[in-house]
Coordinates of C-alpha atoms and ligand atoms in Angstrom, one line a residue:
M1 CA 3.2 -72.8 -98.2
R2 CA 5.3 -69.8 -97.4
I3 CA 3.2 -66.6 -97.6
C4 CA 4.3 -63.1 -97.0
V5 CA 2.8 -59.6 -97.1
Y6 CA 4.7 -56.7 -98.7
P7 CA 2.9 -53.7 -97.2
G8 CA 3.4 -50.0 -98.0
S9 CA 1.8 -46.7 -99.0
F10 CA 3.1 -47.2 -102.6
D11 CA 2.0 -43.7 -103.4
P12 CA 3.1 -44.5 -106.1
F13 CA 4.8 -47.9 -106.6
T14 CA 8.4 -47.3 -107.9
L15 CA 11.0 -49.4 -109.6
G16 CA 12.7 -49.7 -106.2
H17 CA 9.5 -51.4 -104.9
L18 CA 9.5 -53.6 -107.9
D19 CA 13.1 -54.7 -107.2
V20 CA 12.1 -55.7 -103.7
L21 CA 9.0 -57.5 -104.9
K22 CA 11.0 -59.5 -107.5
K23 CA 13.4 -60.6 -104.7
A24 CA 10.5 -61.6 -102.4
I25 CA 9.0 -63.8 -105.1
T26 CA 12.2 -65.9 -105.2
L27 CA 11.8 -66.9 -101.5
F28 CA 8.0 -67.1 -101.0
D29 CA 5.2 -69.1 -102.7
K30 CA 2.7 -66.3 -102.5
V31 CA 3.3 -62.5 -102.0
Y32 CA 0.5 -60.1 -101.0
V33 CA 1.5 -56.6 -102.1
S34 CA -0.8 -54.7 -99.8
V35 CA -1.6 -51.0 -100.0
L36 CA -2.2 -49.3 -96.6
N37 CA -5.7 -47.9 -96.5
N38 CA -5.3 -44.9 -94.2
S39 CA -6.5 -41.5 -95.3
A40 CA -4.6 -39.9 -92.4
K41 CA -1.5 -40.3 -94.5
N42 CA -3.0 -38.0 -97.1
P43 CA -2.1 -40.1 -100.1
V44 CA -2.2 -38.6 -103.6
F45 CA -3.5 -41.7 -105.2
T46 CA -6.6 -43.5 -104.0
V47 CA -6.3 -47.0 -102.6
E48 CA -8.1 -48.3 -105.7
E49 CA -5.8 -46.5 -108.0
R50 CA -2.7 -47.8 -106.2
V51 CA -4.0 -51.4 -106.2
R52 CA -4.9 -51.1 -109.9
M53 CA -1.4 -49.8 -110.8
I54 CA 0.1 -52.7 -108.9
E55 CA -2.2 -55.1 -110.8
Q56 CA -1.0 -53.6 -114.1
I57 CA 2.6 -53.9 -113.1
V58 CA 2.2 -57.5 -112.0
E59 CA 0.5 -58.3 -115.2
S60 CA 3.0 -56.5 -117.5
E61 CA 6.0 -58.0 -115.7
G62 CA 4.4 -61.5 -115.8
L63 CA 4.9 -62.0 -112.1
E64 CA 3.3 -65.1 -110.7
N65 CA 1.9 -65.8 -107.2
V66 CA 1.6 -62.1 -106.5
K67 CA -1.7 -60.8 -105.1
P68 CA -2.3 -57.0 -105.0
S69 CA -4.6 -56.0 -102.2
S70 CA -5.3 -53.4 -99.6
F71 CA -5.6 -53.4 -95.8
G72 CA -6.7 -51.2 -93.0
G73 CA -6.0 -51.5 -89.3
L74 CA -2.9 -53.2 -87.8
L75 CA -0.5 -54.9 -90.2
V76 CA 0.1 -57.8 -87.9
D77 CA -3.6 -58.6 -87.8
Y78 CA -3.8 -58.5 -91.6
V79 CA -0.8 -60.8 -91.9
D80 CA -2.6 -63.2 -89.6
R81 CA -5.9 -62.9 -91.6
V82 CA -4.2 -63.9 -94.9
G83 CA -2.3 -66.7 -93.2
A84 CA 1.1 -65.2 -93.8
G85 CA 4.1 -65.6 -91.4
Y86 CA 6.3 -62.9 -92.8
I87 CA 6.4 -59.2 -93.7
I88 CA 8.6 -57.9 -96.5
R89 CA 10.2 -54.5 -96.3
G90 CA 12.7 -52.7 -98.4
L91 CA 15.8 -51.0 -97.1
R92 CA 17.6 -48.3 -99.0
A93 CA 20.1 -46.2 -97.1
I94 CA 21.1 -46.3 -93.5
T95 CA 18.4 -43.6 -92.9
D96 CA 15.7 -46.2 -93.4
F97 CA 17.0 -48.3 -90.6
E98 CA 15.7 -46.4 -87.6
Y99 CA 12.1 -46.2 -89.0
E100 CA 12.2 -49.9 -89.9
F101 CA 13.6 -50.8 -86.5
Q102 CA 10.7 -49.0 -84.8
I103 CA 8.1 -50.7 -87.0
D104 CA 9.7 -54.1 -86.4
A105 CA 9.9 -53.6 -82.7
M106 CA 6.3 -52.6 -82.4
N107 CA 5.0 -55.4 -84.7
S108 CA 7.1 -58.0 -82.8
R109 CA 5.7 -56.9 -79.5
M110 CA 2.1 -57.2 -80.8
N111 CA 2.7 -60.5 -82.6
P112 CA 6.1 -62.2 -81.9
S113 CA 5.3 -65.0 -84.4
V114 CA 5.4 -62.6 -87.4
N115 CA 8.9 -62.0 -88.7
T116 CA 10.1 -59.3 -91.1
V117 CA 12.4 -60.0 -94.0
Y118 CA 14.3 -57.1 -95.5
F119 CA 15.5 -56.7 -99.1
M120 CA 17.6 -54.0 -100.7
A121 CA 16.6 -52.5 -104.0
K122 CA 19.2 -52.4 -106.8
P123 CA 21.9 -49.8 -106.0
E124 CA 20.7 -47.7 -109.0
H125 CA 17.3 -47.4 -107.3
S126 CA 18.6 -46.8 -103.8
F127 CA 17.8 -43.1 -104.0
L128 CA 14.2 -43.6 -105.1
S129 CA 11.2 -42.7 -103.0
S130 CA 7.5 -42.2 -103.7
S131 CA 7.7 -38.7 -102.3
M132 CA 10.5 -37.8 -104.7
I133 CA 8.5 -39.1 -107.6
R134 CA 5.5 -37.0 -106.5
E135 CA 7.8 -33.9 -106.2
I136 CA 9.5 -34.2 -109.6
A137 CA 6.4 -35.4 -111.5
S138 CA 4.6 -32.2 -110.3
F139 CA 7.2 -30.3 -112.4
N140 CA 6.7 -32.6 -115.5
A141 CA 10.1 -34.4 -115.1
D142 CA 10.6 -37.6 -117.1
L143 CA 9.6 -40.6 -115.0
K144 CA 11.3 -43.2 -117.3
G145 CA 13.5 -45.5 -115.2
L146 CA 11.9 -44.4 -112.0
V147 CA 8.4 -46.0 -112.0
P148 CA 7.4 -49.0 -114.1
D149 CA 6.8 -48.2 -117.7
C150 CA 3.1 -49.3 -117.7
T151 CA 2.3 -46.7 -115.0
I152 CA 4.3 -43.7 -116.3
D153 CA 1.5 -42.0 -118.2
F154 CA -1.0 -42.4 -115.4
V155 CA 1.3 -41.2 -112.7
A156 CA 2.6 -38.3 -114.7
E157 CA -0.9 -37.1 -115.7
R158 CA -2.2 -37.3 -112.1
L159 CA 0.8 -35.5 -110.6
R160 CA 1.3 -32.8 -113.1
K161 CA 0.5 -29.4 -111.7
K162 CA -2.4 -28.1 -113.7
Ligands
LIG201 O1 5.4 -47.4 -97.2 P1 5.3 -47.0 -95.8 O2 4.4 -45.8 -95.6 O3 6.6 -46.8 -95.1 O4 4.6 -48.2 -95.0 C1 4.3 -48.1 -93.7 C2 3.4 -49.3 -93.2 C3 2.2 -49.5 -94.1 C4 4.2 -50.6 -93.2 C5 3.0 -49.0 -91.7 O5 2.5 -47.7 -91.7 C6 1.9 -49.9 -91.2 O6 2.1 -51.1 -91.1 N1 0.7 -49.4 -91.0 C7 -0.4 -50.1 -90.5 C8 -0.7 -49.8 -89.0 C9 0.2 -50.6 -88.1 O7 0.2 -51.8 -88.1 N2 1.0 -49.9 -87.3 C10 2.0 -50.5 -86.4 C11 3.4 -50.6 -87.1 S1 4.0 -49.0 -87.4

């Protein structure tokens, strides 16, 4: 059984993340979508909120063999714990490459048996990032077409400047 982990901050999960997840499903029998539990990153949404949103997205999209989860500590240790051999990461523009290159180099050094597979989001989502969503949502911008429909209201309500 081919198992992979799609890790990230997902603060919040965007349509670009969903593109990558849908591509991963075509190659793997089981995909863990795993939220990093690290308060040092100062996330806006709690781990529980992010996992819950991913659960709602998985359900409303009817995605099978996807398991929303969270993890702390080293990613390669978590990948081992769930019996996965692969990490999934998304690549947008060339600017992502250096960051991903460093993560991959470090992960490979710590556990050479874990490989990373990269997918690109659809071109129309290549500009999307969670940080941009947080920024524009704080000014009440419309999130339609940027985050999955079933999470729009929750994301907008939480990020709107009071
Ligand atoms: O969505 P992000 O914030 O770019 O995801 C980064 C993530 C979660 C993949 C990375 O921070 C991570 O794996 N953190 C866990 C700690 C770890 O294993 N660090 C070594 C590789 S950087």
